[in-house]
Coordinates of C-alpha atoms and ligand atoms in Angstrom, one line a residue:
X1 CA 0.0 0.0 0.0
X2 CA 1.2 3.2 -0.7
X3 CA 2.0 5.9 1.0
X4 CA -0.6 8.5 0.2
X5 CA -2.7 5.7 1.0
X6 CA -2.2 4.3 4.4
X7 CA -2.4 8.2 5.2
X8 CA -5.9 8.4 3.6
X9 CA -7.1 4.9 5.2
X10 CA -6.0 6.0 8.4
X11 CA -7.6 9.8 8.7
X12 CA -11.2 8.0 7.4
X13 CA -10.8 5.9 10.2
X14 CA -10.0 9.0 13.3
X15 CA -13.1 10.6 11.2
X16 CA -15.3 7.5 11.5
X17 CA -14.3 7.5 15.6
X18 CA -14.8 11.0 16.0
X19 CA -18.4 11.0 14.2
X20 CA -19.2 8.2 16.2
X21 CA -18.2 9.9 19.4
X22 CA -20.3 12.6 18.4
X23 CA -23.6 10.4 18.0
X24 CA -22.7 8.6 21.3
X25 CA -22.2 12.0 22.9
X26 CA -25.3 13.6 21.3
X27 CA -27.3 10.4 22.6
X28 CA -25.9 10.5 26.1
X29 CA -26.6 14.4 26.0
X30 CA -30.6 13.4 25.3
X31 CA -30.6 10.1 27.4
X32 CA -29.6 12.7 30.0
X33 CA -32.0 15.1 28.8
X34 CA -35.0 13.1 29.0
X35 CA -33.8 12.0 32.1
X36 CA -33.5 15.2 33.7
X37 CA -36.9 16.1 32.7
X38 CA -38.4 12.8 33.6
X39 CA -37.2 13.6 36.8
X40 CA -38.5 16.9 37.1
X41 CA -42.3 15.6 36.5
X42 CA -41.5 12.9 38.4
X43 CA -40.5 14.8 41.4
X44 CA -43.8 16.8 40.4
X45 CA -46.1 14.3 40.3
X46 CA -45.3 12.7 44.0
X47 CA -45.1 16.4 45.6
X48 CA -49.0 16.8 43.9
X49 CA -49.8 13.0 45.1
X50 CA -53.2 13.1 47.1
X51 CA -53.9 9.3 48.5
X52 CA -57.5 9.2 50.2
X53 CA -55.8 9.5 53.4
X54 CA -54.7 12.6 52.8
X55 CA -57.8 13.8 50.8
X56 CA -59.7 13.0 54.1
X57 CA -57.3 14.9 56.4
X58 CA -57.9 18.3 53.9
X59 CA -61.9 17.3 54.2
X60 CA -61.5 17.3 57.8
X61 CA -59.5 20.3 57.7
X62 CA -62.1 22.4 55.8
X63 CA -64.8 21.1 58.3
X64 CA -62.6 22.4 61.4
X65 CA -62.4 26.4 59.4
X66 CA -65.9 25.9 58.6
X67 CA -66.5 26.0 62.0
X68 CA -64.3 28.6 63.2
X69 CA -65.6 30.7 60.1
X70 CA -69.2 30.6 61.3
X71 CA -68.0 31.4 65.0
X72 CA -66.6 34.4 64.9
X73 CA -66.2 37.4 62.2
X74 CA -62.2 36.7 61.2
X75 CA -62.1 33.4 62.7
X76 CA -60.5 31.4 59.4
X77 CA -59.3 31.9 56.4
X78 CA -63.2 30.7 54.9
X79 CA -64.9 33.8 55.5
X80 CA -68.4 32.0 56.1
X81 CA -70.2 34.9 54.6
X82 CA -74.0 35.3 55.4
X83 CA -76.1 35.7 52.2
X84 CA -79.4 36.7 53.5
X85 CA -80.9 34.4 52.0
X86 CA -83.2 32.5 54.1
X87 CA -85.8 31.3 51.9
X88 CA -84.8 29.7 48.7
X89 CA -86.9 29.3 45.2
X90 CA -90.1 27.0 46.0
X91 CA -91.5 27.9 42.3
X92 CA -94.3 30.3 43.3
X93 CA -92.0 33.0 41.5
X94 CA -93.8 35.0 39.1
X95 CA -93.2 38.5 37.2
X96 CA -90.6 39.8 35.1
X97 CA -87.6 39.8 36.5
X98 CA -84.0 40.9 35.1
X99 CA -80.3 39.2 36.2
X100 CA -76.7 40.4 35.7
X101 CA -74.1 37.9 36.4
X102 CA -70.6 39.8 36.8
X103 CA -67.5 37.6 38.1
X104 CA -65.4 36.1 35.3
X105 CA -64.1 37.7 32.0
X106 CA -67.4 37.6 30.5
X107 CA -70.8 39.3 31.8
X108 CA -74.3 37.9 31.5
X109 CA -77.3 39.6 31.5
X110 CA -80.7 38.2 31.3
X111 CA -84.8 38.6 32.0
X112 CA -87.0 36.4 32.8
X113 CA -90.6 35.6 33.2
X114 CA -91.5 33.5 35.8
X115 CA -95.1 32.3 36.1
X116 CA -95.8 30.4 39.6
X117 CA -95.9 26.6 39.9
X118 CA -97.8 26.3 36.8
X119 CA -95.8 28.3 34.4
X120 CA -92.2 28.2 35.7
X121 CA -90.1 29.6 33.5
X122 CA -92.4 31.2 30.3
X123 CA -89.8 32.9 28.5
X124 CA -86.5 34.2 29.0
X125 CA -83.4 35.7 26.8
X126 CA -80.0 36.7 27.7
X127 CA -77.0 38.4 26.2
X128 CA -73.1 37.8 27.2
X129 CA -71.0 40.3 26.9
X130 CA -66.9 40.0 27.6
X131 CA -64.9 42.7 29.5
X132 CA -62.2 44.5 27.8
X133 CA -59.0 43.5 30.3
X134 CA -58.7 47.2 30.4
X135 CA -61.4 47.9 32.6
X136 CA -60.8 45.0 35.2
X137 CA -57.9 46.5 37.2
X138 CA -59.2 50.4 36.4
X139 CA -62.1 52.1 38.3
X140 CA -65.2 51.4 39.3
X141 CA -67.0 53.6 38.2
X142 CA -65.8 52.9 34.6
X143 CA -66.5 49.3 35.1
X144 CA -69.9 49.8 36.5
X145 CA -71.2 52.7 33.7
X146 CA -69.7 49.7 30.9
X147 CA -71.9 47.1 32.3
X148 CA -74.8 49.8 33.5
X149 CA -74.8 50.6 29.2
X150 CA -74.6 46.7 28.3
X151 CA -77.5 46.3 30.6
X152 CA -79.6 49.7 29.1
X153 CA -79.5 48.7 25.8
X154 CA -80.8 45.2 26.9
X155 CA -83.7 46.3 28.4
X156 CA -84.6 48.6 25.7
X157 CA -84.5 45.5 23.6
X158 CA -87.4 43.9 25.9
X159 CA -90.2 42.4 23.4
X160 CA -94.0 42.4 24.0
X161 CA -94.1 38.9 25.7
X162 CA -92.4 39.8 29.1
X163 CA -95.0 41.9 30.9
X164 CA -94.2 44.3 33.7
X165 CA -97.6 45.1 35.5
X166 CA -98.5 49.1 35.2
X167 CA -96.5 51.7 37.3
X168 CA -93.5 49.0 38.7
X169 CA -90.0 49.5 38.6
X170 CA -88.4 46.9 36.9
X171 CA -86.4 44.7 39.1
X172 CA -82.8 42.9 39.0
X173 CA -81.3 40.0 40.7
X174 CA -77.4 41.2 40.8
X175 CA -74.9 37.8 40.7
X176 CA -71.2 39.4 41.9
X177 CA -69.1 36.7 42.0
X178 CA -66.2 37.9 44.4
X179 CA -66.3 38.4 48.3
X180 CA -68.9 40.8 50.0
X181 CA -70.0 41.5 53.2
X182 CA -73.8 41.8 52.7
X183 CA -75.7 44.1 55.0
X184 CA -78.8 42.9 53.7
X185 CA -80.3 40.6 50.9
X186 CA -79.9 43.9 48.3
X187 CA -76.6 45.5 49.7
X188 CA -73.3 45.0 50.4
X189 CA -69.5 45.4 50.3
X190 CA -66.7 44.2 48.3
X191 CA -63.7 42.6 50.4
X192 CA -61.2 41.9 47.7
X193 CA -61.4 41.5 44.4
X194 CA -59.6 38.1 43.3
X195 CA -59.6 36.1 39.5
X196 CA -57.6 39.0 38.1
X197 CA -59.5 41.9 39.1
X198 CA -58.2 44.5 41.0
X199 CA -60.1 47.8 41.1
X200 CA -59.0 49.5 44.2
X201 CA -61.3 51.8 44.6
X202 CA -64.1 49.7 44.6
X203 CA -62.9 47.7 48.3
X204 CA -64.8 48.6 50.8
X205 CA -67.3 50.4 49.2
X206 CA -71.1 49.3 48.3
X207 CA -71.7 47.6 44.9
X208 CA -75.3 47.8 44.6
X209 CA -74.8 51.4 45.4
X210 CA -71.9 51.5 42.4
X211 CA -74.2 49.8 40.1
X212 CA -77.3 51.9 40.9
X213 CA -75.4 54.9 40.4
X214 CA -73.9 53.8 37.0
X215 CA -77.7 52.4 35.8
X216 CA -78.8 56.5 37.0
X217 CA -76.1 57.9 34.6
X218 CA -77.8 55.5 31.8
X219 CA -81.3 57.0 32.6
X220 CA -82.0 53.3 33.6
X221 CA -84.7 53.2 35.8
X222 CA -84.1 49.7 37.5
X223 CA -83.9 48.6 41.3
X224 CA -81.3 46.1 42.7
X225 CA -83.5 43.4 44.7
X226 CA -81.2 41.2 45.7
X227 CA -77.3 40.8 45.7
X228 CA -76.0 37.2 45.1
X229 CA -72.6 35.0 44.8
X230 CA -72.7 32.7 42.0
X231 CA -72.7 30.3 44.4
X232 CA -75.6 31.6 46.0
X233 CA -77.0 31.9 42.7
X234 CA -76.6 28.5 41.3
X235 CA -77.6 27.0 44.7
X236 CA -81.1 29.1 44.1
X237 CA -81.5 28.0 40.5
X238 CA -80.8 24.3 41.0
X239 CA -83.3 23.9 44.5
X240 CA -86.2 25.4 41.7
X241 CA -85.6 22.3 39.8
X242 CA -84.7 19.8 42.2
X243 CA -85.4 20.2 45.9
X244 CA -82.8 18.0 47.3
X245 CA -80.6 20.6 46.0
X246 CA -78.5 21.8 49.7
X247 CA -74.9 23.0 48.1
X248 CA -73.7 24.6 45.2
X249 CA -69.9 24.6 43.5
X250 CA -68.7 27.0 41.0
X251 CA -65.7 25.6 39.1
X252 CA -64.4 28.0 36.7
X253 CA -62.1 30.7 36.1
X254 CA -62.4 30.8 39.9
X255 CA -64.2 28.3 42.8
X256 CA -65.9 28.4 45.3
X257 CA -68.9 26.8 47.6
X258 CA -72.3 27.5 49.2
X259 CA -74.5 25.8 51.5
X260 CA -77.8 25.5 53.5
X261 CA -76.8 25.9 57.6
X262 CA -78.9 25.9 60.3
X263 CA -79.3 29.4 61.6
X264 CA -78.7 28.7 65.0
X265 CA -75.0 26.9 63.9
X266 CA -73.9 30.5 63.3
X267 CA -72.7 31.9 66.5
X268 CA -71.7 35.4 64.8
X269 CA -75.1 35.8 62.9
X270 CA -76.6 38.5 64.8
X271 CA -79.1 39.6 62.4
X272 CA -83.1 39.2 62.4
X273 CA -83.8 35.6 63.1
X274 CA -84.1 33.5 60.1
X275 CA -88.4 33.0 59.3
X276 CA -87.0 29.2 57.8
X277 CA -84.3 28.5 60.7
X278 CA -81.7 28.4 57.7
X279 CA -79.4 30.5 56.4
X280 CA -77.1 30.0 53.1
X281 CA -73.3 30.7 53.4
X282 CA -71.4 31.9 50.9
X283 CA -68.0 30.1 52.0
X284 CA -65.6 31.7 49.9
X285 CA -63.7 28.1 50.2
X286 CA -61.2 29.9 47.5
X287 CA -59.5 31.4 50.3
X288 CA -59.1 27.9 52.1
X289 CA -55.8 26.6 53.2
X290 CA -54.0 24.0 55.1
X291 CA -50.8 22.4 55.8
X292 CA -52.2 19.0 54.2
X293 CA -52.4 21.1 51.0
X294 CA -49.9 19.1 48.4
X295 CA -48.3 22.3 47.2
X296 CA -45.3 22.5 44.9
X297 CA -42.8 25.1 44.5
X298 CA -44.2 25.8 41.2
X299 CA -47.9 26.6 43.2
X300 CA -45.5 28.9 45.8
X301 CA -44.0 30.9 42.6
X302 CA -46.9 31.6 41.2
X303 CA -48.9 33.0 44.3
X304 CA -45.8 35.2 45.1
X305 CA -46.3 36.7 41.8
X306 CA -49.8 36.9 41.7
X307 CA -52.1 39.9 42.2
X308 CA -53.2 38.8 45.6
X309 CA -50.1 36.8 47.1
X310 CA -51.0 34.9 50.1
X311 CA -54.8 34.9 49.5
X312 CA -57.2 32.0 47.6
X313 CA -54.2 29.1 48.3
X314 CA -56.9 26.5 47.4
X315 CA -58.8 28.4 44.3
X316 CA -54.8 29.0 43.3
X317 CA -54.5 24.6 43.3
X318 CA -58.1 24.0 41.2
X319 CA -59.8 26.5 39.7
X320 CA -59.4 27.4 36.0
X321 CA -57.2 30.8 35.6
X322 CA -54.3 28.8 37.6
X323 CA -54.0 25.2 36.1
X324 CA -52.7 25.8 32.8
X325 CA -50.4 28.4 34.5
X326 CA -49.0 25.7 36.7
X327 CA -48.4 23.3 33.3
X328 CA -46.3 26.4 31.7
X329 CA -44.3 26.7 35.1
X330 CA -43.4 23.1 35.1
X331 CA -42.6 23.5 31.2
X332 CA -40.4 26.2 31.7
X333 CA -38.1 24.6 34.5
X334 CA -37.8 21.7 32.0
X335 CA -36.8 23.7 29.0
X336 CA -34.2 25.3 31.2
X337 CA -33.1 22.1 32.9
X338 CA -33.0 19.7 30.7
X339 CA -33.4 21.4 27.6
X340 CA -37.0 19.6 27.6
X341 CA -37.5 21.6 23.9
X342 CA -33.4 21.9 22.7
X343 CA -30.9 24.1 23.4
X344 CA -33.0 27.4 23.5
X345 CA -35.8 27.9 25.8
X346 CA -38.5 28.7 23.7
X347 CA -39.6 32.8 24.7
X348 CA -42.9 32.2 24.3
X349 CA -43.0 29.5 27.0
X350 CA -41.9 32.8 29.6
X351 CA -44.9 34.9 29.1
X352 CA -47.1 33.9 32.1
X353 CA -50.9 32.6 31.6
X354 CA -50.0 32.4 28.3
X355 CA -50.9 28.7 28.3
X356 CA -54.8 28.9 29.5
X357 CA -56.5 26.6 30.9
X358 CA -59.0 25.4 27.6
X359 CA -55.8 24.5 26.2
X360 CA -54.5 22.2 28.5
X361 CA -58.2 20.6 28.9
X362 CA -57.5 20.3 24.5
X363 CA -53.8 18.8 25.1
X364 CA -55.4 16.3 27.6
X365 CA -58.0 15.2 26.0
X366 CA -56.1 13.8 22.8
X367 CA -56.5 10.8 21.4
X368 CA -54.8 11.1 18.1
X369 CA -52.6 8.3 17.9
X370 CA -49.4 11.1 17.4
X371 CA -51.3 13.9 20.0
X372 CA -51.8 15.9 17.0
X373 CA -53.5 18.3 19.1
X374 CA -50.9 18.9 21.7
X375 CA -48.3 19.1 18.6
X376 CA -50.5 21.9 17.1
X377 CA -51.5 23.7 20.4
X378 CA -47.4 23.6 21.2
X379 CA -46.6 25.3 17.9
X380 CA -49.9 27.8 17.7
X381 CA -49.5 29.0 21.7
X382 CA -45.6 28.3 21.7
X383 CA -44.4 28.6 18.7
X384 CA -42.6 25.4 19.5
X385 CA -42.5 23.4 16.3
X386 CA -41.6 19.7 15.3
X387 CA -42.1 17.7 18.6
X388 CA -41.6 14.4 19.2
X389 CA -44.4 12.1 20.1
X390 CA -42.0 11.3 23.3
X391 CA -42.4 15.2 24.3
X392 CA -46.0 15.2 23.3
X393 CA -46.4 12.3 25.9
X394 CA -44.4 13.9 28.3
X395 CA -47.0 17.2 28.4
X396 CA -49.9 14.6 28.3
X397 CA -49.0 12.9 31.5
X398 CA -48.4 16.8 33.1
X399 CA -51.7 17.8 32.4
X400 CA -52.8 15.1 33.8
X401 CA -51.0 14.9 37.1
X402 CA -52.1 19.0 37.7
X403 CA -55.7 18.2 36.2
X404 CA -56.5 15.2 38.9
X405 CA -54.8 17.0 41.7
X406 CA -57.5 20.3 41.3
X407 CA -60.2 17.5 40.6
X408 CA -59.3 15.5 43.8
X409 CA -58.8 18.4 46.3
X410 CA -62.5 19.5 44.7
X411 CA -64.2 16.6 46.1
X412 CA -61.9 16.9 49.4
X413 CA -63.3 19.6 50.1
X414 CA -67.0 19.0 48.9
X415 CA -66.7 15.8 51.5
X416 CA -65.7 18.0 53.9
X417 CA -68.9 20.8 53.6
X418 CA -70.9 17.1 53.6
X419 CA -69.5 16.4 56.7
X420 CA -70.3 19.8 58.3
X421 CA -73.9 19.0 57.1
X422 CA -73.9 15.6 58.3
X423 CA -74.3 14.1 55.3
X424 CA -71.2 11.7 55.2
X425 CA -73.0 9.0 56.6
X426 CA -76.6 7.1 57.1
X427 CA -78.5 8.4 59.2
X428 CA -80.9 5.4 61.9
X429 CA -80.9 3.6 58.4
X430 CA -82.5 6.2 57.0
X431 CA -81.5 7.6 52.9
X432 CA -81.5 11.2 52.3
X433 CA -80.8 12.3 49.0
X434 CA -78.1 15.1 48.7
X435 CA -77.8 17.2 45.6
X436 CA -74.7 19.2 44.9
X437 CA -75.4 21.9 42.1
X438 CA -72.0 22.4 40.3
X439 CA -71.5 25.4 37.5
X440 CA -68.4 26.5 36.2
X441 CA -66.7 26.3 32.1
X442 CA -63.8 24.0 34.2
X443 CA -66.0 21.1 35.4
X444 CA -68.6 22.0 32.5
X445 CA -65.8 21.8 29.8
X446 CA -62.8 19.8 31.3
X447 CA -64.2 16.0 31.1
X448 CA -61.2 14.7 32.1
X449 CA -61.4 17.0 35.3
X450 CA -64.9 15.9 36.4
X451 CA -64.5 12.7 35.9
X452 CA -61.9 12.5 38.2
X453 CA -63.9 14.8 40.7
X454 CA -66.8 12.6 40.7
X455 CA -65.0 9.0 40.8
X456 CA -63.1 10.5 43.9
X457 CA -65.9 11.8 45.8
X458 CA -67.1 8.3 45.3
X459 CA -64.0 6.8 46.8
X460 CA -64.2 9.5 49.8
X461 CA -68.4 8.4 50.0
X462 CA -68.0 5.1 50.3
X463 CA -70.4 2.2 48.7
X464 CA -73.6 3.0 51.2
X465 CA -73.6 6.8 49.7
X466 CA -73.2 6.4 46.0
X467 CA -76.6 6.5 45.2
X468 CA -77.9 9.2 47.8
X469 CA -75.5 12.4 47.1
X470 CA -75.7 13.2 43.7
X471 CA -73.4 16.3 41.6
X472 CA -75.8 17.7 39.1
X473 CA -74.9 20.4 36.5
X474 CA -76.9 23.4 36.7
X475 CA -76.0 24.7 33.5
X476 CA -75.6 28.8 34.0
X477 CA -78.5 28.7 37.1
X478 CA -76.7 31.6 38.5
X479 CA -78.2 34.0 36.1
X480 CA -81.5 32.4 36.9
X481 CA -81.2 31.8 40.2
X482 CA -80.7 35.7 41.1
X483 CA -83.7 36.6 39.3
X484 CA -85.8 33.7 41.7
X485 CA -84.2 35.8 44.3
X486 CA -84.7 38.8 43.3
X487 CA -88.8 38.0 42.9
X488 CA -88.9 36.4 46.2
X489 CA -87.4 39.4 47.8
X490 CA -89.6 42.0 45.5
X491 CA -90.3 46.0 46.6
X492 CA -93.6 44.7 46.2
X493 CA -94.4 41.8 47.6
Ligands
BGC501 C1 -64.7 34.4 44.3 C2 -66.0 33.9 44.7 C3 -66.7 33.2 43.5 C4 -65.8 32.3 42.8 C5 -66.4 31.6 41.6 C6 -63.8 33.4 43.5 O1 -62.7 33.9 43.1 O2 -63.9 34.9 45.4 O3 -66.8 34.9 45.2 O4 -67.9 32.6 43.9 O5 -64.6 32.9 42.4 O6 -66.8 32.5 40.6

C-alpha cells in the first residue's frame, strides 16, 4: 500500500471514531435530557400525590375552618359569609324579573318571566357580553357605567311577551361573584377582588350602590333586589328544579362553595332571626388553606407573583385561571433544565398565563394516535414546532397529574362541607338524598377533570352513599337563580 494511502485509510478511520463519538455524545446528552426532565415531573407528580388519606385529612381540615368561620367574624381563612338568604326558590315566582351575572371575563345579563308553579319559567333571553381586560384592574366607576350601558340597551330590547304590571320598577337580581360582606339581601361590600381583578377603589365600598349609580347615569330606571354569589345563585337556581338541592360549586375561572346551615349553627349571625331556621353561606372556600395542601414550588412561585399573594391558596391549586399556568411553570423549569424543547428555551413559554386553561383541557384530551392536538397547540400557543411524540407524551402525562390534583382536592373539600352538614353518613338507616349543584366552564368543559372529581368523591363516600348524594350540573342557574331571588325578595311583595 502506498503511502498517500495508508495516510488516507488511516484519517477515514480518526473521522469515522470521531463522528461516532459525536452520536454517542449527542445520545448521552438526550438520554440525559430526557432524564433530567423525567425527573422533574416525576418529582412533580409525588409532591402533587393526594392518597384518600390525605384527601380526608384536607376534608377534615375544611370542616374544622368551617367551623371557626361561622364562630366568629375573622375566625379562618373561609370567610363563612351570610347571604341573606333564608328562603330559597319554591316555584311560586312570578313577574318579570332581570339578572346580571358579573364575576369572570365575561358578563351575562338576562330577564326572565316567571309564572308560579304552573308556568315556571315562560320565556327568558339573555346576552353575554366579555370585558375588555382594560377595565378590570381600572375604576369602578368605569367598570360599572360599561356594564350599566350593556345592561340599558338590553332592556330597551325587551319584546312584547315579558309583561311588567303598570306603574313597577323593573327589578334585578345582581350575581357578583367575588367576596362581600352583605348588609342585607340587596346591599353589600366588596372585600377583595380576586380572578384578576383588581379595582381599588371599589374595596370597601357598596356595589349595589356602584351599580345603581352607574344604571342612574344611563337613565335606567331599575332597582337592585337582591345581591347574590354565583354560588348563592346556582344554589337558588338548582333547588327550583330539584329540591334535594342543599350546596352549590362553582368551578371555573375561579371556585368556590355555598351551603344551607342551620341558623342557630352561626354563633356570629346577629341579624333578624331567620323565618325558615336556615341560612345559606357563601363560604368563599377559595380562600381555604391548610398544611395538608400538596403544594409545589411551582404553586409557591406563582402566588408570590400573583395579584393577591397569600390569599385563595386553594382556588390557586383548582380552579381554571391557575391550572394551565402551573403546566407552563413546570414547562419552563424543563426547557431550562434539561433542555426539555433543545438548546433554547422557547420565549414564548416565559410569558405567564399564556398557556390557558381550555388548552390544557385540549392537550389532555387527545386521542390522536401522534397527539396531533398537543403538537398543534405547542406550535400555535408556543411557537414550538416539530415535537416528538416522546415530548407530546411527556406534556400529556403533566396535564394530567395537575388536572386530577385540582379534581381530587375539589371533592376533598365537597366531603368536607358534607361532613359539616352531616351528610357523610346514614343516618338510623335512613336515605337522604343530597344534591350538589355544580357550574363552572372548568368542570362543564374539562371532562377529564370531572370525571376524576366525581369518581373521587365516590372513593371519599363510600359504597352506602353512592346513590344518595348526587353532583348535578346546573348549566348557567346563576343567572337564573338571582332573578328567583330577586322576585322572592320583590319592593312589592
Ligand atoms: C370568588 C368567589 C366566586 C368564585 C367563583 C372566587 O374567586 O372569590 O366569590 O364565587 O370565584 O366565581
Amino acid at each position: 500500500m502506498g503511502k498517500v494511502a495508508v495516510t488516507a485509510a488511516v484519517i477515514c478511520a480518526a473521522a469515522a471514531c470521531a463522528a461516532a463519538a459525536l452520536v454517542v455524545r449527542h445520545r448521552m446528552r438526550s438520554k440525559g435530557r430526557w432524564a433530567r426532565a423525567m425527573a422533574i415531573v416525576k418529582e412533580f407528580e409525588e409532591k402533587c400525590r393526594t392518597p384518600i388519606a390525605k384527601l380526608k385529612q384536607i376534608a377534615d381540615a375544611m370542616t374544622v375552618e368551617m367551623h371557626a368561620g361561622l364562630a366568629s367574624e375573622g375566625g379562618s381563612k373561609l370567610k363563612m359569609l351570610i347571604s341573606y338568604v333564608d328562603n330559597l326558590p319554591t316555584g311560586d315566582e312570578h313577574g318579570l324579573f332581570y339578572a346580571l351575572d358579573l364575576g369572570g371575563t365575561n358578563f351575562r345579563v338576562l330577564r326572565v318571566q316567571l309564572g308560579g308553579k304552573s308556568g315556571r319559567i315562560i320565556k327568558q333571553e339573555f346576552v353575554e357580553v366579555s370585558i375588555p381586560s382594560h377595565l378590570m384592574v381600572g375604576t369602578s366607576d368605569a367598570l360599572f357605567n360599561y356594564i350599566a350601558a350593556e345592561l340599558a340597551k338590553f332592556v330597551r330590547e325587551e319584546g312584547q311577551d315579558f309583561h311588567l304590571p303598570l306603574g313597577r320598577q323593573r327589578e334585578l337580581g345582581f350575581t357578583f361573584s367575588f367576596p362581600v360582606m352583605q348588609t342585607s339581601i340587596a346591599s353589600g361590600t366588596l372585600i377583595k377582588w380576586t380572578k384578576g381583578f383588581s379595582i381599588d377603589d371599589a374595596v370597601g365600598q357598596d356595589v349595589v350602590a356602584g351599580l345603581t349609580r352607574a344604571m342612574e347615569r344611563q337613565g335606567l330606571e331599575m332597582r337592585v333586589s337582591a345581591l347574590v354569589n354565583d354560588t348563592i345563585g346556582t344554589l337558588a337556581g338548582g333547588r327550583y328544579l330539584n329540591e334535594d338541592v342543599v350546596a352549590a360549586v362553582i368551578l371555573g375561572t375561579g371556585s368556590n362553595a355555598a351551603y344551607v346551615e342551620r341558623a342557630h349553627a352561626i354563633p356570629k349571625w346577629h341579624g333578624p332571626s331567620s323565618k325558615s331556621g336556615e341560612m345559606v353561606i357563601n363560604m368563599e372556600w377559595g380562600n381555604f388553606k391548610s398544611s395538608h395542601l400538596p403544594l409545589t414550588e411551582y404553586d409557591r412561585a406563582m402566588d408570590a407573583e400573583s395579584l393577591n399573594p397569600g390569599e385563595q391558596i386553594f382556588e390557586k391549586s383548582i380552579s381554571g385561571l391557575y391550572l394551565g399556568e402551573i403546566v407552563r411553570r413546570v414547562l419552563c423549569r424543563m426547557a431550562e433544565e434539561a433542555a426539555f424543547f433543545g438548546d433554547i428555551v422557547p420565549p414564548k413559554l416565559k410569558i405567564p398565563f399564556i398557556l390557558r386553561t381550555p388548552e390544557m383541557s385540549a392537550m389532555h384530551h387527545d386521542t390522536s394516535p401522534d397527539l396531533r392536538v398537543v403538537g398543534a397547540k405547542l406550535k400555535d400557543i408556543l411557537e414550538i414546532c416539530n415535537t416528538s411524540l416522546r415530548t407530546r407524551k411527556f406534556i400529556v402525562e403533566l396535564c394530567n397529574i395537575v388536572a386530577s390534583r385540582g379534581a381530587r382536592l375539589s371533592a376533598a373539600g365537597i366531603f368536607g362541607i358534607l361532613k359539616k352538614m352531616g351528610r357523610d353518613t346514614v343516618k338510623d338507616g335512613e336515605k337522604r338524598r343530597t344534591v350538589i349543584a355544580m357550574d363552572g366552564g372548568l368542570y362543564e368543559h374539562y371532562t377529564e377533570f370531572s370525571n376524576c372529581l366525581e369518581n373521587t368523591l365516590r372513593e371519599l363516600l363510600g359504597e352506602e352513599l353512592l346513590d344518595s348524594v348526587l353532583v348535578e350540573h346546573s348549566n348557567d342557574g346563576s343567572g337564573i337563580g338571582a332573578a328567583l331571588l330577586a322576585a322572592s325578595h320583590s319592593q312589592y311583595l
